Tab-separated table of C-alpha atoms and ligand atoms in Angstrom:
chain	number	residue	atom	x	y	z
A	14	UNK	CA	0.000	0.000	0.000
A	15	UNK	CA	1.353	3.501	-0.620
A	16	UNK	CA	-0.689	6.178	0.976
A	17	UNK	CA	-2.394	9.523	-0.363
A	18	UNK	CA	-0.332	12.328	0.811
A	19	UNK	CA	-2.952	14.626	1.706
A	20	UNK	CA	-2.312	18.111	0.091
A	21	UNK	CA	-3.073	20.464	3.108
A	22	UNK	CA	-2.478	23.768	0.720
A	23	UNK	CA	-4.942	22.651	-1.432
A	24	UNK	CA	-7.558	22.483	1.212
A	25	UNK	CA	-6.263	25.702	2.737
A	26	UNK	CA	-6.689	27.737	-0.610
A	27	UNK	CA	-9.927	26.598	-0.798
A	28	UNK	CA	-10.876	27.954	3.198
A	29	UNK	CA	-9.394	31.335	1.852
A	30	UNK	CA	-11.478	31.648	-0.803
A	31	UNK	CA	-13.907	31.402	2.132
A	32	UNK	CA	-12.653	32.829	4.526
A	33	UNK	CA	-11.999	35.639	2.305
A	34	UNK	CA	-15.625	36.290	1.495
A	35	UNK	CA	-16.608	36.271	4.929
A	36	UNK	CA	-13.781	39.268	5.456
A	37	UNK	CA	-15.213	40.972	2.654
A	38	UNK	CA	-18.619	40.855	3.963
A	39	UNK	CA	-17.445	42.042	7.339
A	40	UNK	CA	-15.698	45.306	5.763
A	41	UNK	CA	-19.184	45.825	3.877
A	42	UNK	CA	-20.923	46.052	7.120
A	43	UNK	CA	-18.197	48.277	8.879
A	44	UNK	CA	-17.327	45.452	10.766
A	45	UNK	CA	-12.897	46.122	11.672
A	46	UNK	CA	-11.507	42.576	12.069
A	47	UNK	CA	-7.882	42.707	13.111
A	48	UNK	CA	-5.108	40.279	14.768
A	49	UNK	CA	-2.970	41.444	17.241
A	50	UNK	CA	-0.119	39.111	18.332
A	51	UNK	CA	1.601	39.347	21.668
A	52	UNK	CA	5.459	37.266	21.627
A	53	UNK	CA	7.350	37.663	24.475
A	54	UNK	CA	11.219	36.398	23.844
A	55	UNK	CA	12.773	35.020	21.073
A	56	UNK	CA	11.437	31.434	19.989
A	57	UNK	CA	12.548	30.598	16.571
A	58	UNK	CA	9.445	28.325	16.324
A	59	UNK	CA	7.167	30.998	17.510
A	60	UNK	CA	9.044	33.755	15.589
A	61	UNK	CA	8.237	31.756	12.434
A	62	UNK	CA	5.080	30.897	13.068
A	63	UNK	CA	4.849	35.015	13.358
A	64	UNK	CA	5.781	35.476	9.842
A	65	UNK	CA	3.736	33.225	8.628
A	66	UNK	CA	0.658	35.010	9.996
A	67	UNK	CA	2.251	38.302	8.425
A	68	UNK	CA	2.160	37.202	5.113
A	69	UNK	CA	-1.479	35.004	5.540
A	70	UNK	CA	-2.869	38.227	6.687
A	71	UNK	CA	-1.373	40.395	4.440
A	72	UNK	CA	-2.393	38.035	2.232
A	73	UNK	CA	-6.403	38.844	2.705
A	74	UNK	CA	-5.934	42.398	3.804
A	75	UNK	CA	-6.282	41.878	7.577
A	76	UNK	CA	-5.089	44.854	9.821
A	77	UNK	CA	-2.369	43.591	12.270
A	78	UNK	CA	-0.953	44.318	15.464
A	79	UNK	CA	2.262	42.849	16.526
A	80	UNK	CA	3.287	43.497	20.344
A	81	UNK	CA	6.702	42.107	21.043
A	82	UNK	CA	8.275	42.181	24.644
A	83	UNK	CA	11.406	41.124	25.657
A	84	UNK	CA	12.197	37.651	27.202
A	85	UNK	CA	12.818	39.113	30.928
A	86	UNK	CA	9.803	40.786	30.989
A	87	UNK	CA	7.542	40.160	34.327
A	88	UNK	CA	4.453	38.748	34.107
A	89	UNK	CA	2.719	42.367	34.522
A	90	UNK	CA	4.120	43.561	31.807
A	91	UNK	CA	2.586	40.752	29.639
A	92	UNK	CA	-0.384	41.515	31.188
A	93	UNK	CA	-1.090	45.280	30.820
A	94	UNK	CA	0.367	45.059	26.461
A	95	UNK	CA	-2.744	41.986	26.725
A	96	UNK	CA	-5.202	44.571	28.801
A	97	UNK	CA	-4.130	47.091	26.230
A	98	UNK	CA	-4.940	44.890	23.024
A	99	UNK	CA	-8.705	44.255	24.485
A	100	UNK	CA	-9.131	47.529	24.882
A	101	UNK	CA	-8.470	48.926	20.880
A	102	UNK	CA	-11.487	48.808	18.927
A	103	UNK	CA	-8.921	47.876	16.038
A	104	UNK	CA	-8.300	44.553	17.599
A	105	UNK	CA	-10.909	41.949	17.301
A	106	UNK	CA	-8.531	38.642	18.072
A	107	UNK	CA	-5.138	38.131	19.777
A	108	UNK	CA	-2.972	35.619	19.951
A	109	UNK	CA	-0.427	34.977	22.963
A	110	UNK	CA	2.405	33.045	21.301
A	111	UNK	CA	3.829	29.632	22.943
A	112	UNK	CA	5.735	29.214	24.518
A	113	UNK	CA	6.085	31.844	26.898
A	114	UNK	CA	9.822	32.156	28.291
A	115	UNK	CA	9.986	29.930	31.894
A	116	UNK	CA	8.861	32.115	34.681
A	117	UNK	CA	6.263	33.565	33.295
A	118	UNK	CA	2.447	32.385	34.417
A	119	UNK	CA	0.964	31.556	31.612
A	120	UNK	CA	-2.241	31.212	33.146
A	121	UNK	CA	-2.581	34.744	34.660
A	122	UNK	CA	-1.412	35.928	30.957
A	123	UNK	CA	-4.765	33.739	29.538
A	124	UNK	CA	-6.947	35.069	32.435
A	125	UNK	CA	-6.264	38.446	31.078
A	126	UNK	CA	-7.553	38.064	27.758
A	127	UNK	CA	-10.716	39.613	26.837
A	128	UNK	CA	-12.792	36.299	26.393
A	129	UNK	CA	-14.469	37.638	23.072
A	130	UNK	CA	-11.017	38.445	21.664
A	131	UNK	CA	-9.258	35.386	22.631
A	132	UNK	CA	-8.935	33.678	19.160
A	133	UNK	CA	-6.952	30.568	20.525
A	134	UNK	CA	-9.557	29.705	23.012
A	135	UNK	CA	-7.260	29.841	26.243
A	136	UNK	CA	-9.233	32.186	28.361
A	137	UNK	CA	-10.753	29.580	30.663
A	138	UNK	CA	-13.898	30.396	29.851
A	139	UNK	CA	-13.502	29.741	26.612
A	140	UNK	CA	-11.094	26.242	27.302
A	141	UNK	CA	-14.422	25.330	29.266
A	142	UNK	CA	-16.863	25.826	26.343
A	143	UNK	CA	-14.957	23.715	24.149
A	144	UNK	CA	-14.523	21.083	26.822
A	145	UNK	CA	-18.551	21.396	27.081
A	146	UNK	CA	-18.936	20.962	23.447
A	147	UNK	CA	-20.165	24.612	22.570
A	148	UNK	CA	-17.120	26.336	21.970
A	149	UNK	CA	-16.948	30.073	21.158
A	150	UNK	CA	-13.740	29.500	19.242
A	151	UNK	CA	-12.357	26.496	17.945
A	152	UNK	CA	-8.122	26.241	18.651
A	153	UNK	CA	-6.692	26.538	15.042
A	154	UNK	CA	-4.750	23.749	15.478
A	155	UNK	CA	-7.063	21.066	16.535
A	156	UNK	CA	-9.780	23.020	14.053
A	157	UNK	CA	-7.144	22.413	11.372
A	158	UNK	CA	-6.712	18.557	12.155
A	159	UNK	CA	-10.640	18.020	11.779
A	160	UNK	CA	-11.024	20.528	8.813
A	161	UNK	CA	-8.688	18.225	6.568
A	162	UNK	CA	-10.097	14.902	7.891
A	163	UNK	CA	-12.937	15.984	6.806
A	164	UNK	CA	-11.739	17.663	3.722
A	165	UNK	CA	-10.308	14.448	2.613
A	166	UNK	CA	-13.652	12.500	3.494
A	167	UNK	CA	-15.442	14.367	1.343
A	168	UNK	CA	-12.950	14.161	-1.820
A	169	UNK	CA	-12.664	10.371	-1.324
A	170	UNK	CA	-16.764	9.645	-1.239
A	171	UNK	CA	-16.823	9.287	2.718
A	172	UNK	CA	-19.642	10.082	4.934
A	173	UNK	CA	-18.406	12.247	7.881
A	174	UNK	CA	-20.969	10.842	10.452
A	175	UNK	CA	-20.625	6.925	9.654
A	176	UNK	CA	-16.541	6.964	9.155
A	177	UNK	CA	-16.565	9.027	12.545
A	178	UNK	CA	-18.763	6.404	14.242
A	179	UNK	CA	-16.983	3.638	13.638
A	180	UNK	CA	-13.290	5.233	13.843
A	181	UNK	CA	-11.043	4.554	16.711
A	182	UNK	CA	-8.654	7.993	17.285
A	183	UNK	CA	-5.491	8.487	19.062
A	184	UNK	CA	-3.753	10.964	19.576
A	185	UNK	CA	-0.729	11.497	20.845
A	186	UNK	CA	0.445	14.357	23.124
A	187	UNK	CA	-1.891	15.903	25.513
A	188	UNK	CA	-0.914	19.855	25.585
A	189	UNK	CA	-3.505	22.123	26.292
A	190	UNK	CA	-2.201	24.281	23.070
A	191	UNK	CA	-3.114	20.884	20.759
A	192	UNK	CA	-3.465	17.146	22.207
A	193	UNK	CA	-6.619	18.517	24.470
A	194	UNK	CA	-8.496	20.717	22.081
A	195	UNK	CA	-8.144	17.635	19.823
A	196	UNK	CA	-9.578	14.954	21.916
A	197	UNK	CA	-12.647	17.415	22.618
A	198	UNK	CA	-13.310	17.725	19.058
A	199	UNK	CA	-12.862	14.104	18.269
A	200	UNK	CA	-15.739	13.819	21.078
A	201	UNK	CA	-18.003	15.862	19.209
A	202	UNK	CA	-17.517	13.476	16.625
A	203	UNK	CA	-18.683	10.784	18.534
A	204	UNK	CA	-15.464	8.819	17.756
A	205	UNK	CA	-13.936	6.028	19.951
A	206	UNK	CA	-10.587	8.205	21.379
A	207	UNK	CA	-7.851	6.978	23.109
A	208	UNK	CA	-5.302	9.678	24.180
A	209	UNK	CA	-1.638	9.338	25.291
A	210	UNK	CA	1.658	10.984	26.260
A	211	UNK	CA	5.287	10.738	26.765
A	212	UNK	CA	4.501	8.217	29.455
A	213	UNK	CA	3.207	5.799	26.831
A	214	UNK	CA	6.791	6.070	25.318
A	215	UNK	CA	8.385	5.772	28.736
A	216	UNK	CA	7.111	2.452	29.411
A	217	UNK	CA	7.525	1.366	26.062
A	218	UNK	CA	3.986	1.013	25.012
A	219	UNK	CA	3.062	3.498	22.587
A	220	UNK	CA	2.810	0.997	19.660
A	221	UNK	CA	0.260	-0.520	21.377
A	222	UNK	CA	-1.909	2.308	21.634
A	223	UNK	CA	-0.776	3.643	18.237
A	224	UNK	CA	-1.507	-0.131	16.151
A	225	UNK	CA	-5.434	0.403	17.260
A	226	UNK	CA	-6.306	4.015	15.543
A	227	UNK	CA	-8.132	4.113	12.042
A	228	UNK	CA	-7.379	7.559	12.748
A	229	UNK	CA	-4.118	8.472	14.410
A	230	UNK	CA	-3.588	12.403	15.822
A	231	UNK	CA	0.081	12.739	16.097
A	232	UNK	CA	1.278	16.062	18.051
A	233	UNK	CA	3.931	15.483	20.626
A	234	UNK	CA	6.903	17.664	19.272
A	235	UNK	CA	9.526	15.214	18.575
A	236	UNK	CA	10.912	14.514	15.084
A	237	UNK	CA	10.009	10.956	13.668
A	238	UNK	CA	8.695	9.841	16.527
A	239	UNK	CA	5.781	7.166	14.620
A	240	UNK	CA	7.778	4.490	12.241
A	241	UNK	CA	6.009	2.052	10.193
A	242	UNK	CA	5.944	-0.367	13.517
A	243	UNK	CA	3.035	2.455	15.116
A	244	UNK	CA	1.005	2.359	12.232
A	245	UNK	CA	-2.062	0.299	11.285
A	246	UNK	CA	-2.215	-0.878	7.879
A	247	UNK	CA	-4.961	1.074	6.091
A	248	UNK	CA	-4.765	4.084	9.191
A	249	UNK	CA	-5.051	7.617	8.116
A	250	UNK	CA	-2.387	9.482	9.700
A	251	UNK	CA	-2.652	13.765	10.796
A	252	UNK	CA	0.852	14.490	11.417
A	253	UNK	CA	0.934	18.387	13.293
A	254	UNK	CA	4.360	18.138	14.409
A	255	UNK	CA	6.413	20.982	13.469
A	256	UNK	CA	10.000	20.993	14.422
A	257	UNK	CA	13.247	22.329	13.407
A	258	UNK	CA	16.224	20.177	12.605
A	259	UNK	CA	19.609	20.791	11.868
A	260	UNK	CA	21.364	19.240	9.404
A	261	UNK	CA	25.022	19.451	8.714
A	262	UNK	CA	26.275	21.576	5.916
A	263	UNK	CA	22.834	23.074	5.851
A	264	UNK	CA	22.846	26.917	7.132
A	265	UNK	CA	18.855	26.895	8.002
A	266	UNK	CA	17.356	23.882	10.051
A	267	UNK	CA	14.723	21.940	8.054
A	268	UNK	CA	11.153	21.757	9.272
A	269	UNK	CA	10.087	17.992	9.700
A	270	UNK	CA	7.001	16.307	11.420
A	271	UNK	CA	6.343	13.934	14.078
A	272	UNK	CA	6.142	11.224	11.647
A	273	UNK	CA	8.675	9.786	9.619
A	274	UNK	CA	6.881	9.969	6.122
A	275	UNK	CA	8.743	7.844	3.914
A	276	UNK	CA	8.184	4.914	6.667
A	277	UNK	CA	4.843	5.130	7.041
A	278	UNK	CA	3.510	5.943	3.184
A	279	UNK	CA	4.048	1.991	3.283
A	280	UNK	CA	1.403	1.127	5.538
A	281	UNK	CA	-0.930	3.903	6.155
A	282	UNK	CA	-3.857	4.707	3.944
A	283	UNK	CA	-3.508	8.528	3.778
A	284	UNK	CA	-0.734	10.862	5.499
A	285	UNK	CA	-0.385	14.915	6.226
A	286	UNK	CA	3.158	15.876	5.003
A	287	UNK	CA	5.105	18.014	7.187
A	288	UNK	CA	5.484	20.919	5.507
A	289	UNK	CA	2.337	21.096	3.884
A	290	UNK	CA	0.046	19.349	6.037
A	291	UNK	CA	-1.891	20.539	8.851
A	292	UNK	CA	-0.007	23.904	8.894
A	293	UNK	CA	-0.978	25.888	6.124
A	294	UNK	CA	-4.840	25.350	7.286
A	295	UNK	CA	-4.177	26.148	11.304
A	296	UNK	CA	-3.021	29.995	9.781
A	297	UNK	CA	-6.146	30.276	7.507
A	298	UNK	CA	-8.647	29.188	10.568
A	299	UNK	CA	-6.801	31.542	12.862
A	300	UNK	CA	-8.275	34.156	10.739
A	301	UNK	CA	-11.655	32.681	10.416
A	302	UNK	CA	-11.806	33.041	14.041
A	303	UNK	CA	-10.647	36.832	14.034
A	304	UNK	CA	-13.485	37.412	12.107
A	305	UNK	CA	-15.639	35.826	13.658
A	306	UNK	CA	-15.026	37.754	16.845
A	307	UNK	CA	-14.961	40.518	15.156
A	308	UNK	CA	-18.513	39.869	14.585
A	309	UNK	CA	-19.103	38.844	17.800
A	310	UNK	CA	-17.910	42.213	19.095
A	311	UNK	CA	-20.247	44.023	16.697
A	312	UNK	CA	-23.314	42.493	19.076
A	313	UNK	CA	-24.440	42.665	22.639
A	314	UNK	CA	-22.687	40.748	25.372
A	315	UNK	CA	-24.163	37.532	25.469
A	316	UNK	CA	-25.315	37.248	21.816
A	317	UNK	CA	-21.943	36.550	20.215
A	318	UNK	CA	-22.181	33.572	17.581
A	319	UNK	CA	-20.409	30.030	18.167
A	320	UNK	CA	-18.446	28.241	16.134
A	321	UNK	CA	-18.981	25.716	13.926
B	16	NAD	P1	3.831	20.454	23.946
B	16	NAD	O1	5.294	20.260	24.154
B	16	NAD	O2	3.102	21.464	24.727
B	16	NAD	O3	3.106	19.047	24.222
B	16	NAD	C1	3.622	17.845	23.698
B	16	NAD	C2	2.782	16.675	24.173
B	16	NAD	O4	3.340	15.496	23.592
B	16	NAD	C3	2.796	16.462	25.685
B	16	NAD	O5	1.526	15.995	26.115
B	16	NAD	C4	3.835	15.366	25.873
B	16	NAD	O6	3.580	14.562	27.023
B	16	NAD	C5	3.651	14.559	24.602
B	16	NAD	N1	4.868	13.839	24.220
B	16	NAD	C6	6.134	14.325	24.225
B	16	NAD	N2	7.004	13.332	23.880
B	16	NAD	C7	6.260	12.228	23.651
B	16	NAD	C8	6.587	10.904	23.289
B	16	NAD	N3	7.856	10.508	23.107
B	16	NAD	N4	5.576	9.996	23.159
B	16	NAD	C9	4.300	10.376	23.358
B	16	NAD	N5	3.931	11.619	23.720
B	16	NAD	C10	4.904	12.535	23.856
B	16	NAD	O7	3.662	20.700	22.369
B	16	NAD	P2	2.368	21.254	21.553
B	16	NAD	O8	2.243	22.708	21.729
B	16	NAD	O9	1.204	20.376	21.827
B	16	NAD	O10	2.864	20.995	20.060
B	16	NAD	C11	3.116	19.685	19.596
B	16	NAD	C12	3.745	19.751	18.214
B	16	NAD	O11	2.819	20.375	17.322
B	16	NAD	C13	5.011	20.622	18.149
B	16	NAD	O12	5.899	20.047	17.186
B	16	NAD	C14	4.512	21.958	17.644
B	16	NAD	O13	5.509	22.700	16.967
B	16	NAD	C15	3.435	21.493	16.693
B	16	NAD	N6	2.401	22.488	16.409
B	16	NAD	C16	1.973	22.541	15.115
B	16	NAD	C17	0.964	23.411	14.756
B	16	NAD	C18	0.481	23.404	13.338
B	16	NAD	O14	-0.189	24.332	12.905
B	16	NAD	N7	0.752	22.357	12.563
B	16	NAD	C19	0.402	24.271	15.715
B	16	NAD	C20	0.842	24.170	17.043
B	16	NAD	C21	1.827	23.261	17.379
């Protein structure tokens, strides 16, 4: 068997084109939909992630504001440039870049975000929505994982509910940024879920979690971490893993996945390259959800729309 590689630029393209009408029909109505982004440090991962959103909202002519603070800044600091962002009628989403340097409370950061503004969903108000099932914002990432599964159902004849039904999901990792938001969406699917992390690997038993998925979630953050042996024959496999690694006689490090591709194309039945995969379609939904709050903004507290 050699797998589909699922072409996650394709599917994003075709979001834009949607995502770009809703923008349009905001800026008809007076609606201002803008991003503001709030990275504290230096991350290379989160610095590139940055650029990406420059050029995907530049892209579909959405106004952005980029805060950046340096990596010794106290936690009050983060707080007031966040308290400052929900307060300009410019803004209708921001996103607090991970990871935040050690030391800083990442939680008090979240607590401080506007609820209506918080794009990412990590204002626990909105982390307990989507927990509940009636989320206000769906993460980007998990959102992204779903939106191709199902993007690929469609284009290969499948019906959502009945694959969903029957499918057993895994995923691996169990961050609140990724592995969590996932697993809640996979329960709205009324999927079968199993969910593990790095302790499955400790004692040497992630295959045996892994071998069971029709449907296997991979986001754990280290580089060819599923070979052939993890895969089910016939599995479809979301690999979200984005990580930077060096290779000698190479000046920039080269973005690979959690999965090692060329392994698992023998066994699984459709794969998500890394680049090309899940990525692309996490930056497009991040906007989807800017304008959505930008929407919800526009009405009374209380009456804001939900995702869906
Ligand atoms: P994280 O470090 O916060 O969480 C990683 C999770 O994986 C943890 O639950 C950890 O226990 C688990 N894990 C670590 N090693 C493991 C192992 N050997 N076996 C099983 N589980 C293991 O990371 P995160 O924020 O969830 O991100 C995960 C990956 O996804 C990273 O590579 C990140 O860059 C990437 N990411 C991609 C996108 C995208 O748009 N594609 C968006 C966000 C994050």
């Amino acid at each position: 068997m050699t797998a589909q590689i699922i072409d996650g630029r394709k599917i994003a393209a075709r979001l834009c084109e949607d995502v770009a009408a809703e923008l349009g029909a905001a800026v008809v109505d007076g609606v201002p939909v803008g991003l503001a982004t709030v990275l504290v440090g230096g991350d290379p991962a989160a610095r590139a992630y940055l650029r990406r959103l420059d050029r995907t909202a530049a892209a579909l002519g959405v106004f952005r504001r980029s805060v950046t603070l340096p990596g010794s800044a106290p936690v009050a600091d983060v707080v007031a440039a966040v308290r400052e962002l929900n307060r300009d009628p410019a803004v209708s989403g921001i996103l607090v870049l991970r990871p935040l340097p050690p030391g800083i409370d990442e939680a008090a950061v979240f607590a401080a975000l506007d609820p209506c503004k918080d794009v990412e969903a990590v204002h626990p108000e909105n982390a307990g929505l989507l927990a509940l099932g009636t989320p206000r914002y769906i993460p980007s990432t998990a959102a992204a994982v779903f939106h191709v599964l199902d993007s690929w159902l469609d284009e290969t004849g499948q019906e959502r509910a009945g694959f969903y039904h029957r499918a057993r999901i895994v995923v691996v990792g169990r961050s609140n940024n990724v592995g969590k938001p996932a697993v809640s969406l996979a329960f709205a699917k009324q999927a079968a879920i199993t969910s593990v992390d790095e302790w499955a690997s400790v004692g040497n038993q992630l295959g045996a979690y892994t071998r069971r998925a029709d449907v296997l979630i991979v986001a754990a953050g280290v580089p060819q971490l599923i070979r052939a042996e993890h895969v089910r024959a016939g599995a479809v496999v979301i690999d979200v893993g984005i990580n930077l690694v060096e290779h000698p006689g190479e000046r920039t490090p080269r973005i690979v996945g959690d999965v090692a591709l060329d392994e698992v194309t023998g066994r699984a039945r459709a794969v998500t390259p890394v680049p090309g995969g899940v990525g692309p379609v996490t930056d497009i939904w991040l906007v989807r959800n800017t304008v959505l709050a930008a929407r919800n903004a526009a009405v009374a507290p209380g009456g804001d729309r939900r995702a869906s």
